[in-house]
Amino acid sequence: MSDPGKMDEPAIRESLQRNVDMSEYESFVYLSLVRNGKQSMKEIAETSGVPKQRVYDIVDTLRSEGFIELDDSYPKKAYAVEPNKTLGPIQTQIRRVQDRLDELHKTVSDIESGVAQFKNISTIEKYVSELFATAENTVFLLASPDRLRQFEDDLLAMDDVQVRVVVSDVNPETLDTGSIFRSGQIEQVTNHIRGTSRSEPFVLTIDRNSGFFWPKPPVSGSGEQEGFYVTDSELAFLFDRFLSDSIWPLATPITSEADESTPSLPTQYFRLRDCLADLQMLAKDVPLESLAVTFDGYDNLSGDQVTKTGVLAGFTYSEYDDVAYVELDVEVGDDGDTKRVTVGDWKSESEDFKAHQISLEERDDRTIKALREETAASFQACLEELPEQLSPANVVVGFDGYTDHIRTLVGERKSQRMYDEIGEFDTVREMFTRAALSDRTLQFEWVESERVPGGHTAHAGRTMESIGYDVQLIGYFGQPVRDEFSETFTDANLLSLGQPTSTEYLQFGDGKVLFTDSRTHRALNWETLCEYVPLDDMVEYLEGTDVVSIGGWALFPQISTIWEGFREQVYPQLSNPPTDFLIPISSVDHLRETTLRSDIDSLSALNDVADVTVVATRDDAEHLGAVFLDETDTRRQRALPPMAAELRRTLDVSRVAITTTRESVLAAGGDPHKILLPRTAQPAEEGTVEDHFTAGFAIGLTEELTEKSSLALATALSGYYKQHQSVPDVEELRSYLSAHDDLTTL
């Protein structure tokens, strides 16, 4: 019985022809030599059956391939090299092929299960390039400069794909220069590029559902490469969250990217946080309700796939926090009713919906145009209502007092009198960063260029003095009154409560920084106020006064005693009391909640004897909302009109006005009024100017303008100051209103 495991000679010949690439005659000759040993050419022809004239060529071929050898006899004889020596390398190669095939077979299996591991550098590079080619919507890449250059062509080949890049292992000295790129070509694909000096692995995510993780080889050891191809969507999403939530926020922009400029609309997003980052910038320039959001996603309650569009009502976002969502007013039913819903990021389960794709755009042009037309009409109405000559009104303004030391930081001093200024705050930020990285002390030289009065009393008082009102200022002006106050207020009456607070005021082209020691103000209460201004004098000051404006709320922990003193001790003695109190608030987040609630109770009681108008910036209004409207999430931003209306009702005051760099809102009962701030191409003053806004509103009330026209006047006056950094007289104010009563400037 034959052994089924053994191959017969025909089978061996067939195998040699198929696997070793021998011809038929070559296999006959080779087997003849293996079986019969050393033979002459004639003998080979006889034993193999191959024609003698072919044997010579075949022997030469087999010899060149290492299967046989010739001896030195005559006639020459051929013999077979031991098969294990000739077929061994082939067997080794076959084993390698087999191992590689096994690896590839395992790879296919692993890819189907979510992760494939590669240990060959060329295979890693191949799969990374192929992965780039699959991108349809979004790419997020973390790579060193070398790796970035390695796959630059793959990035440049993309079309209509959103790309974000974080470059790791960047020299801190060149982090802000962008010089790490070969020729700046990456910026043809994306302007969302950041860098970090930290050493990080290569991480790539494609469309948030696949990716590649390529850790760096160990410093010691074999340095073997390994890469992980991720097709499991859950794991790929986790990598994407790692990049967007942990790496991106801490990296430094290294190009003039969209991080620093107002986004253009419409824009599509595949990460909610990208949308929210843009919204933070847009909120500075446009009303939230002028934006529409469309999203594709799922209803977290029913699991249904949905596509919805709504008006932006608010959003919650911090670059360093997990909580992030938008609030939309979406239509329900056919009768035009709306419902407030929350939309979170993909995989989020806490909100009403989760979105995997979001579009942000300006609402129908008719909506924006209507808002601009309303603003222009309000400016025109204000211009018509505002008298050519204002009434001889009396106002009282208090109770803070600052001396602002306007200083300039010296960059490079060239001589005792000549130096270069540090003109941008971003330059200072960079200096702090470099000092921290080098562990050295940072020292600045500054020079004082000017010394001017500051604070609400000075700003609002100077504005109302400029338009011709009889102004009584009560605050901290020095004892005796310091020159910067007496020289500024030549017509106003100054009553000083003590020495002013000094503020080191650093003005930059892109912002300002103030260093203040406000301990002087903190002791003020009704009792100490009456020590400087006896009750009889206070009654005399307020008799016949039209408006009282009191600033510095957060500076005075006991300010509620002053409001109570006015209500309980002064007003009962007045025959012609002030009809309005204006209370601009600033930095109320510095107050303890119990103090803030007590202050509001006293302010609400004051509203029983006079109309109280609270003036707030967006930040302060949102803090009040967090305290009084049960909005515990201080990162939330809401549309201003409903916020102002809710605050007015909750605080129980006559009016709440909110002013921002782009719009102003007034809630006074009924529907809130809203005014756009005129555009200023190169503002002389950055940020909000709530003291000048307050003064403008006080003028409107004093001149008995309608509340909407008073809001327009306040907005115009703050806009004038932002543009000129000076206060207008009546003629200049009317000219400004006239110049902005059409749509082209709004």
XYZ file of C-alpha atoms in Angstrom:
746
model
C 0.000 0.000 0.000
C 1.511 3.313 -1.013
C 2.026 6.131 1.492
C -0.500 8.860 0.650
C 1.841 11.442 2.216
C 4.620 10.685 -0.314
C 4.711 12.324 -3.757
C 5.535 10.227 -6.839
C 7.989 11.482 -9.442
C 5.415 13.004 -11.809
C 3.916 14.948 -8.902
C 7.370 16.209 -7.884
C 8.081 17.349 -11.446
C 4.722 19.141 -11.569
C 5.442 20.849 -8.240
C 8.868 22.025 -9.418
C 7.330 23.456 -12.542
C 4.541 25.188 -10.641
C 6.339 26.379 -7.496
C 10.003 26.761 -8.500
C 9.293 27.998 -12.007
C 11.245 25.179 -13.781
C 10.410 24.203 -17.335
C 9.361 20.636 -18.129
C 12.834 19.654 -19.458
C 14.538 21.409 -16.511
C 12.508 19.363 -14.039
C 13.397 16.115 -15.898
C 17.133 16.930 -15.877
C 17.151 18.050 -12.241
C 15.301 14.951 -10.982
C 17.599 12.697 -13.024
C 20.645 14.205 -11.302
C 19.023 14.001 -7.873
C 18.106 10.333 -8.408
C 21.231 9.088 -10.252
C 24.003 11.304 -8.956
C 26.894 12.673 -11.056
C 26.400 12.169 -14.816
C 27.860 13.287 -18.114
C 25.770 15.140 -20.644
C 25.247 11.937 -22.617
C 24.178 10.045 -19.501
C 21.761 12.826 -18.502
C 20.135 12.632 -21.925
C 19.738 8.877 -21.599
C 18.337 8.854 -18.027
C 16.109 11.918 -18.320
C 14.796 11.405 -21.834
C 15.715 15.004 -22.793
C 17.339 15.441 -26.243
C 21.125 15.708 -25.905
C 21.286 19.008 -27.853
C 19.016 20.593 -25.191
C 20.842 19.165 -22.184
C 23.789 21.579 -22.427
C 21.586 24.717 -22.285
C 19.431 23.283 -19.496
C 22.478 22.402 -17.392
C 23.806 25.962 -17.806
C 20.450 27.390 -16.704
C 20.107 25.106 -13.664
C 23.697 25.852 -12.697
C 23.131 29.625 -12.901
C 20.112 29.220 -10.604
C 22.120 27.190 -8.070
C 20.409 23.830 -8.499
C 23.405 21.912 -9.969
C 27.196 22.143 -10.284
C 29.873 20.805 -12.773
C 33.088 19.007 -11.878
C 36.481 19.455 -13.560
C 36.619 16.000 -15.205
C 36.617 15.283 -18.905
C 34.077 14.977 -20.190
C 32.440 17.292 -17.633
C 29.845 15.816 -15.380
C 26.986 17.519 -13.574
C 25.620 16.769 -10.150
C 22.708 18.091 -8.109
C 23.321 20.439 -5.176
C 21.742 19.125 -1.989
C 18.028 19.981 -2.205
C 17.917 21.481 1.288
C 20.491 24.060 0.183
C 18.786 24.967 -3.060
C 15.175 24.786 -1.957
C 15.795 26.078 1.598
C 15.851 29.810 0.640
C 12.751 29.246 -1.443
C 11.086 27.580 1.507
C 12.127 30.531 3.709
C 10.663 32.981 1.226
C 7.510 30.902 1.029
C 7.274 30.966 4.819
C 7.694 34.748 4.751
C 5.009 35.032 2.129
C 2.844 32.710 4.166
C 3.446 34.752 7.331
C 2.701 37.966 5.452
C -0.437 36.449 3.985
C -1.435 35.339 7.455
C -0.804 38.871 8.683
C -2.872 40.338 5.885
C -5.600 37.811 6.499
C -5.522 38.705 10.183
C -5.593 42.370 9.237
C -8.786 41.920 7.257
C -10.349 40.143 10.188
C -9.163 42.800 12.633
C -10.323 45.687 10.458
C -13.765 44.177 10.370
C -13.688 44.032 14.172
C -12.457 47.623 14.548
C -8.649 47.812 14.858
C -5.770 46.538 12.726
C -2.152 46.544 13.857
C 0.664 47.095 11.360
C 4.380 46.767 12.051
C 5.746 47.551 8.622
C 6.555 51.204 7.921
C 5.575 51.027 4.250
C 2.264 49.403 5.151
C 1.577 52.090 7.741
C 2.275 54.850 5.236
C 0.151 53.115 2.610
C -2.886 52.832 4.872
C -2.549 56.408 6.148
C -2.511 57.724 2.574
C -5.472 55.557 1.636
C -7.311 56.791 4.712
C -6.768 60.421 3.687
C -8.271 59.585 0.300
C -11.514 58.365 1.906
C -12.292 61.720 3.585
C -15.614 63.203 2.547
C -16.362 65.811 5.206
C -13.730 66.392 7.853
C -10.120 65.587 8.746
C -8.452 66.148 12.112
C -4.701 65.557 12.215
C -2.109 65.654 14.991
C 1.384 65.209 13.579
C 4.987 66.283 13.973
C 6.478 68.571 11.292
C 8.209 65.591 9.639
C 5.038 63.527 9.507
C 3.076 66.541 8.292
C 5.476 67.043 5.403
C 5.360 63.298 4.694
C 1.608 63.442 4.054
C 1.397 66.986 2.759
C 0.553 65.814 -0.751
C -2.345 63.762 0.619
C -3.688 66.858 2.356
C -3.223 69.028 -0.707
C -5.142 66.523 -2.815
C -8.293 67.074 -0.767
C -11.188 69.059 -2.104
C -14.136 70.462 -0.158
C -13.071 68.805 3.106
C -12.806 70.639 6.440
C -9.285 70.159 7.779
C -7.847 70.930 11.203
C -4.170 70.375 11.949
C -2.224 70.424 15.209
C 1.538 70.316 14.692
C 3.384 68.716 17.609
C 7.061 68.842 18.602
C 7.361 72.496 17.590
C 10.249 74.567 18.885
C 8.671 77.079 21.323
C 10.768 79.850 19.799
C 9.177 79.350 16.381
C 5.702 78.356 17.546
C 4.082 81.580 16.308
C 6.010 81.965 13.063
C 4.530 79.240 10.869
C 8.073 78.499 9.618
C 7.659 74.781 10.252
C 5.948 74.344 6.895
C 7.778 73.470 3.741
C 6.334 76.353 1.784
C 3.100 77.264 3.484
C 1.175 74.923 1.179
C -0.845 73.454 4.031
C -2.548 76.825 4.339
C -4.033 76.196 0.899
C -6.088 73.427 2.507
C -6.923 74.961 5.887
C -6.325 78.044 7.984
C -7.194 76.079 11.125
C -3.648 75.235 12.167
C -2.285 75.185 15.689
C 0.962 74.051 17.220
C 2.256 72.625 20.472
C 5.759 72.136 21.791
C 4.744 68.848 23.394
C 5.808 65.561 21.839
C 2.677 63.742 20.684
C 1.855 60.621 18.631
C 0.465 60.760 15.115
C -3.328 60.767 15.352
C -5.648 61.063 12.366
C -9.436 60.962 12.281
C -11.504 60.920 9.104
C -15.169 61.944 9.163
C -15.191 61.089 12.891
C -15.743 57.387 12.062
C -12.286 56.060 11.128
C -8.725 56.945 11.951
C -5.117 56.003 12.497
C -2.988 55.993 15.638
C 0.782 55.894 15.109
C 2.728 56.108 18.363
C 6.345 57.120 18.317
C 8.915 54.304 18.683
C 10.480 53.995 22.139
C 13.615 55.993 22.791
C 15.485 52.808 23.670
C 15.091 49.366 22.187
C 14.600 48.130 18.669
C 12.685 51.190 17.522
C 10.128 48.942 15.859
C 7.254 50.873 14.294
C 3.639 49.980 14.871
C 0.458 51.644 13.739
C -3.204 51.042 14.445
C -5.843 51.438 11.769
C -9.183 52.219 13.432
C -12.460 51.469 11.683
C -14.589 51.099 14.795
C -16.712 54.260 14.720
C -16.974 54.507 18.516
C -13.204 54.357 18.960
C -12.614 56.750 16.060
C -15.058 59.198 17.634
C -13.137 58.911 20.908
C -9.911 59.825 19.095
C -11.656 62.775 17.472
C -12.907 63.986 20.877
C -9.367 63.627 22.226
C -8.089 65.909 19.480
C -10.892 68.481 19.600
C -11.386 68.660 23.377
C -7.920 67.971 24.828
C -5.300 68.849 22.219
C -6.851 71.690 20.196
C -7.799 74.037 23.090
C -4.289 73.966 24.564
C -2.463 74.387 21.256
C -1.325 77.771 19.966
C -2.576 79.279 16.676
C 0.398 79.477 14.321
C -1.324 81.088 11.356
C -3.719 83.987 10.922
C -6.514 81.477 11.272
C -10.232 81.888 11.608
C -9.795 81.659 15.393
C -8.974 85.362 15.279
C -11.501 86.620 12.741
C -15.269 86.769 12.488
C -16.531 83.668 10.643
C -18.208 84.087 7.289
C -21.685 82.665 6.862
C -23.206 80.318 5.875
C -20.877 77.680 7.324
C -21.234 73.948 7.842
C -19.834 72.118 10.857
C -19.279 68.482 11.746
C -18.336 69.217 15.350
C -20.658 71.235 17.535
C -17.733 72.758 19.417
C -16.406 74.276 16.196
C -19.798 75.884 15.690
C -19.863 77.152 19.283
C -16.375 78.631 19.013
C -17.548 80.623 15.992
C -20.722 81.620 17.815
C -18.660 83.123 20.621
C -17.093 85.488 18.098
C -20.300 86.146 16.186
C -22.136 87.032 19.412
C -19.870 90.054 19.742
C -21.049 91.419 16.407
C -24.557 90.178 15.656
C -27.698 89.484 17.695
C -28.137 85.782 18.398
C -31.670 85.765 17.067
C -30.392 86.940 13.676
C -28.826 83.493 13.179
C -30.494 80.280 12.033
C -29.222 76.780 12.797
C -30.031 73.659 10.785
C -28.903 70.275 12.053
C -29.050 66.625 11.032
C -29.152 64.180 13.906
C -31.371 62.176 16.196
C -34.068 62.791 18.765
C -32.595 61.545 22.043
C -36.023 60.591 23.383
C -37.522 58.729 20.443
C -34.356 57.769 18.586
C -35.841 59.106 15.332
C -33.550 60.597 12.725
C -34.388 64.282 12.217
C -33.445 67.389 10.290
C -34.566 70.612 11.948
C -34.058 74.346 11.572
C -34.502 76.886 14.336
C -33.682 80.407 15.429
C -30.670 80.604 17.719
C -31.864 81.454 21.233
C -28.675 80.829 23.185
C -25.694 78.565 23.637
C -23.435 77.142 26.310
C -19.761 76.676 25.629
C -16.360 76.735 27.239
C -13.308 75.529 25.361
C -12.154 73.726 28.489
C -15.417 72.098 29.597
C -17.442 69.111 28.444
C -20.840 70.818 28.573
C -21.685 72.322 25.191
C -24.990 72.827 23.398
C -27.108 75.303 21.454
C -30.650 76.393 22.236
C -33.027 76.799 19.319
C -36.575 77.997 18.896
C -38.058 75.526 16.404
C -41.550 75.590 14.947
C -43.996 72.934 16.106
C -47.228 72.265 14.263
C -48.730 74.417 11.540
C -49.819 77.418 13.597
C -46.360 78.999 13.894
C -45.842 78.142 17.572
C -42.262 77.555 18.628
C -40.614 75.322 21.188
C -37.242 75.881 22.888
C -34.993 72.818 22.421
C -31.362 71.986 23.142
C -28.994 70.382 20.641
C -25.806 68.632 21.738
C -22.900 67.083 19.896
C -22.905 63.648 18.343
C -23.105 60.928 21.032
C -24.440 63.422 23.596
C -27.494 62.131 25.447
C -28.191 65.046 27.831
C -29.893 67.368 25.348
C -33.116 67.031 23.374
C -31.221 66.223 20.177
C -27.728 65.164 19.126
C -26.318 66.498 15.866
C -23.732 65.023 13.525
C -23.910 67.916 11.057
C -24.765 71.571 11.689
C -25.216 74.580 9.432
C -25.120 78.167 10.639
C -26.410 81.054 8.563
C -27.943 84.472 8.819
C -31.689 84.355 8.870
C -33.757 85.493 5.952
C -32.424 88.835 4.724
C -35.818 90.296 5.507
C -35.223 89.623 9.215
C -31.814 91.319 9.238
C -33.043 94.137 7.047
C -36.026 94.654 9.347
C -33.709 94.984 12.345
C -31.541 97.501 10.520
C -34.582 99.412 9.335
C -35.905 99.468 12.893
C -32.578 100.827 14.158
C -32.411 103.476 11.444
C -36.001 104.487 12.199
C -35.180 104.710 15.912
C -32.212 106.960 15.202
C -34.388 109.160 13.004
C -37.135 109.322 15.645
C -34.559 110.176 18.307
C -33.185 112.941 16.112
C -36.673 114.370 15.677
C -37.528 114.140 19.387
C -34.230 115.528 20.673
C -34.542 119.312 21.153
C -32.158 121.668 19.372
C -31.463 123.195 22.773
C -31.567 120.877 25.764
C -33.365 121.825 28.947
C -31.377 123.205 31.912
C -31.499 119.913 33.794
C -29.957 118.970 37.131
C -28.277 115.600 37.627
C -26.399 113.953 40.484
C -23.704 111.364 39.729
C -21.767 109.256 42.254
C -20.032 107.704 44.110
C -16.754 106.303 42.832
C -13.588 108.145 41.865
C -10.475 107.020 40.029
C -7.296 108.537 38.759
C -6.319 106.664 35.613
C -2.582 106.674 35.022
C -2.441 106.105 31.271
C 0.765 104.187 30.702
C 2.674 102.798 27.759
C 4.878 99.717 27.927
C 8.392 100.212 26.616
C 9.486 97.609 24.099
C 13.023 98.600 23.179
C 14.627 101.720 24.627
C 16.938 103.422 22.162
C 17.915 106.399 24.304
C 16.765 108.234 27.391
C 13.916 109.811 25.427
C 13.497 107.462 22.474
C 11.879 104.032 22.705
C 9.605 101.646 20.834
C 6.187 101.006 22.366
C 4.562 97.620 22.876
C 1.392 98.407 20.992
C -0.476 95.089 21.028
C -1.699 93.092 23.992
C -0.976 89.906 22.043
C 2.720 90.819 22.207
C 2.532 90.939 26.000
C 0.787 87.574 26.068
C 3.587 86.091 23.996
C 6.177 87.564 26.367
C 4.432 85.939 29.337
C 4.373 82.590 27.536
C 8.057 82.695 26.692
C 8.985 83.769 30.211
C 7.029 80.856 31.659
C 8.691 78.390 29.294
C 12.171 79.672 30.121
C 11.446 79.926 33.870
C 12.591 83.523 34.125
C 11.222 86.674 35.726
C 9.451 89.037 33.364
C 10.143 92.724 33.913
C 8.439 95.658 32.185
C 9.263 99.320 31.943
C 6.391 101.728 31.499
C 6.008 105.461 31.112
C 3.038 107.597 32.079
C 1.618 109.552 29.181
C -1.446 111.066 30.837
C -3.368 111.266 34.109
C -7.147 111.536 33.790
C -10.274 111.011 35.917
C -11.857 107.585 35.561
C -14.831 105.585 36.758
C -18.567 106.018 36.316
C -18.775 109.376 38.088
C -16.127 110.907 35.843
C -17.306 109.355 32.565
C -21.028 109.952 32.987
C -20.480 113.323 34.661
C -18.246 114.610 31.886
C -20.758 113.471 29.255
C -23.670 115.288 30.865
C -21.569 118.371 31.583
C -20.581 118.439 27.897
C -24.194 118.761 26.744
C -24.848 121.589 29.189
C -26.463 120.004 32.252
C -25.925 121.267 35.786
C -23.961 118.356 37.239
C -23.337 117.567 40.908
C -20.582 114.980 41.306
C -20.142 113.134 44.592
C -17.169 110.787 44.778
C -13.513 110.279 45.578
C -11.687 113.217 44.022
C -8.994 113.952 46.629
C -8.793 116.285 49.613
C -8.221 118.890 48.415
C -9.667 118.017 45.003
C -6.852 116.873 42.737
C -5.915 118.754 39.613
C -7.025 116.077 37.145
C -10.588 116.448 38.466
C -10.761 120.211 38.907
C -9.225 120.828 35.481
C -11.574 118.361 33.766
C -14.795 119.498 35.458
C -14.685 123.251 35.184
C -18.460 123.726 35.406
C -19.594 120.794 37.575
C -19.849 120.895 41.364
C -17.442 118.447 43.012
C -18.008 117.032 46.484
C -15.148 114.751 47.503
C -15.467 111.791 49.854
C -11.732 111.138 50.052
C -8.725 110.159 48.000
C -9.345 108.599 44.574
C -8.341 105.077 43.723
C -5.336 104.846 41.418
C -5.660 102.728 38.306
C -2.698 101.722 36.186
C -4.266 101.893 32.745
C -2.450 100.073 29.944
C -3.947 100.867 26.560
C -3.121 98.649 23.575
C -4.276 98.641 20.002
C -6.235 95.440 20.627
C -7.516 96.044 24.161
C -6.682 97.438 27.560
C -5.547 96.191 30.968
C -6.400 97.909 34.259
C -4.715 97.333 37.625
C -6.794 98.782 40.458
C -6.687 98.821 44.244
C -10.280 99.588 45.216
C -9.925 99.346 48.987
C -10.622 103.078 49.289
C -14.213 102.574 48.163
C -15.105 99.502 50.152
C -15.873 101.316 53.417
C -18.584 103.502 51.891
C -22.098 103.071 53.283
C -24.972 105.397 54.156
C -23.450 106.319 57.511
C -20.039 107.295 56.108
C -21.700 109.093 53.180
C -23.638 111.231 55.641
C -20.396 112.124 57.432
C -19.226 113.883 54.255
C -22.664 114.924 53.023
C -25.009 115.678 55.942
C -28.618 114.668 55.431
C -29.804 118.265 54.998
C -27.210 118.826 52.273
C -28.205 115.582 50.575
C -31.838 116.704 50.555
C -30.754 120.017 49.045
C -28.706 118.299 46.323
C -31.589 116.036 45.279
C -34.366 118.633 45.485
C -35.364 119.437 41.915
C -32.842 116.990 40.457
C -34.060 115.178 37.359
C -31.880 112.077 37.370
C -29.525 110.338 39.801
C -26.901 107.954 38.421
C -24.972 105.748 40.845
C -22.114 103.567 39.607
C -19.582 101.283 41.220
C -22.077 98.744 42.528
C -19.544 95.938 43.072
C -17.091 98.364 44.708
C -19.403 99.071 47.633
C -20.377 95.952 49.618
C -22.857 98.072 51.611
C -24.364 100.021 48.725
C -27.814 98.725 49.689
C -27.668 100.963 52.787
C -27.279 103.990 50.491
C -30.330 103.039 48.431
C -32.273 102.501 51.635
C -31.092 105.872 52.953
C -32.368 107.665 49.855
C -35.734 105.912 50.067
C -36.286 106.152 53.813
C -34.586 109.423 54.819
C -34.203 111.659 51.768
C -37.333 111.118 49.661
C -39.806 111.845 52.488
C -38.283 115.357 52.735
C -38.387 116.156 48.993
C -41.143 118.146 47.338
C -39.694 117.737 43.828
C -37.730 114.458 43.932
C -35.762 112.827 41.112
C -37.994 110.657 38.974
C -35.268 108.295 37.822
C -32.316 106.396 39.272
C -29.867 104.838 36.840
C -27.771 101.996 38.237
C -25.022 100.760 35.898
C -23.615 97.519 37.205
C -20.096 96.246 36.731
C -18.326 93.112 37.945
C -21.226 91.981 40.126
C -19.827 88.467 39.801
C -17.320 89.596 42.459
C -20.132 89.865 45.003
C -21.305 87.002 47.143
C -24.739 85.766 46.167
C -26.236 86.711 49.547
C -24.917 90.269 49.141
C -26.233 90.480 45.594
C -29.690 89.297 46.596
C -29.799 91.793 49.478
C -28.763 94.593 47.113
C -31.525 93.684 44.665
C -34.127 93.689 47.431
C -33.078 97.238 48.384
C -33.031 98.321 44.741
C -36.518 96.939 44.208
C -37.709 98.895 47.253
C -36.114 102.066 45.840
C -38.172 101.460 42.698
C -41.261 102.197 44.815
C -40.299 105.904 45.018
C -38.475 106.379 41.680
C -38.116 104.540 38.394
C -34.960 102.427 38.607
C -33.118 101.523 35.410
C -30.455 98.824 35.696
C -27.799 99.036 32.965
C -25.687 95.922 32.379
C -23.179 94.474 29.975
C -23.881 91.040 28.545
C -21.512 89.381 31.043
C -23.120 91.048 34.048
C -26.618 90.357 32.730
C -25.759 86.689 32.333
C -24.425 86.595 35.891
C -27.666 88.103 37.160
C -29.500 85.484 35.130
C -27.443 82.728 36.735
C -28.364 84.027 40.203
C -31.971 85.151 39.752
C -33.305 83.169 36.799
C -32.140 79.733 37.984
C -29.658 79.589 35.147
C -26.897 77.852 37.030
C -24.761 77.418 33.934
C -22.749 80.649 33.708
C -21.331 79.584 30.324
C -24.754 79.993 28.748
C -25.366 82.839 26.335
C -28.932 83.815 25.516
C -30.620 86.210 23.166
C -30.733 89.611 24.851
C -34.402 90.682 24.494
C -35.948 87.792 26.453
C -33.131 87.922 28.990
C -33.712 91.641 29.623
C -37.468 91.117 29.962
C -37.066 88.260 32.439
C -34.520 90.192 34.502
C -36.795 93.242 34.694
C -39.652 91.129 36.017
C -37.477 89.189 38.437
C -35.504 92.154 39.796
C -38.753 94.135 40.077
C -37.376 97.373 38.631
C -38.812 99.703 36.010
C -36.272 99.019 33.291
C -33.339 96.793 32.406
C -30.993 97.841 29.613
C -28.260 95.578 28.258
C -25.529 96.993 26.065
C -22.925 95.083 24.069
C -20.389 95.928 21.394
C -22.992 95.245 18.699
C -26.486 95.850 20.084
C -28.459 97.392 22.919
C -31.723 96.150 24.391
C -34.248 97.774 26.711
C -36.988 95.982 28.627
C -39.498 98.386 30.167
C -42.758 96.478 30.038
C -44.264 95.265 26.809
C -42.004 93.940 24.078
C -38.293 94.750 24.529
C -36.692 97.317 22.221
C -33.491 96.533 20.346
C -31.016 98.843 18.609
C -27.925 97.949 16.585
C -24.715 99.775 17.386
C -23.373 101.558 14.290
C -20.313 99.952 12.767
C -16.967 101.530 13.592
C -14.138 100.451 11.304
C -11.299 101.513 13.608
C -12.690 102.204 17.080
C -10.631 104.439 19.331
C -12.019 102.557 22.338
C -12.372 98.767 22.527
C -15.080 96.949 24.478
C -18.322 98.238 25.896
C -18.728 101.790 27.180
C -21.593 101.342 29.610
C -20.927 104.583 31.537
C -21.456 106.648 28.382
C -24.458 104.521 27.453
C -25.923 105.246 30.911
C -25.325 108.965 30.473
C -27.042 108.884 27.085
C -30.054 107.097 28.512
C -30.212 109.607 31.380
C -30.241 112.448 28.838
C -33.082 110.763 26.951
C -35.157 110.411 30.118
C -34.431 113.991 31.161
C -35.501 115.318 27.759
C -38.653 113.185 27.975
C -37.853 111.174 24.873
C -39.738 107.941 24.365
C -38.030 104.938 25.883
C -37.078 103.604 22.455
C -35.586 106.954 21.442
C -33.775 107.105 24.791
C -32.279 103.718 23.963
C -31.257 105.021 20.542
C -29.665 108.091 22.127
C -27.742 105.958 24.631
C -26.559 103.663 21.853
C -25.508 106.593 19.680
C -23.616 108.294 22.487
C -21.680 105.135 23.349
C -20.989 104.614 19.636
C -19.676 108.164 19.352
C -17.302 107.589 22.263
C -16.058 104.310 20.784
C -15.265 106.097 17.546
C -13.731 109.300 18.902
C -12.810 108.534 22.550
C -14.295 111.872 23.495
C -17.721 113.067 24.594
C -19.929 115.029 22.172
C -21.773 118.264 22.641
C -25.384 118.514 21.477
C -24.486 119.502 17.926
C -21.992 116.646 17.557
C -24.501 114.195 19.003
C -27.185 115.273 16.537
C -24.685 115.028 13.695
C -23.800 111.479 14.720
C -27.475 110.480 14.840
C -28.054 112.028 11.438
C -25.078 110.188 9.941
C -26.397 106.806 11.090
C -30.105 106.991 10.351
C -29.801 104.818 7.229
C -28.981 101.145 6.690
C -25.537 101.576 5.182
C -23.831 102.208 8.508
C -25.571 99.492 10.539
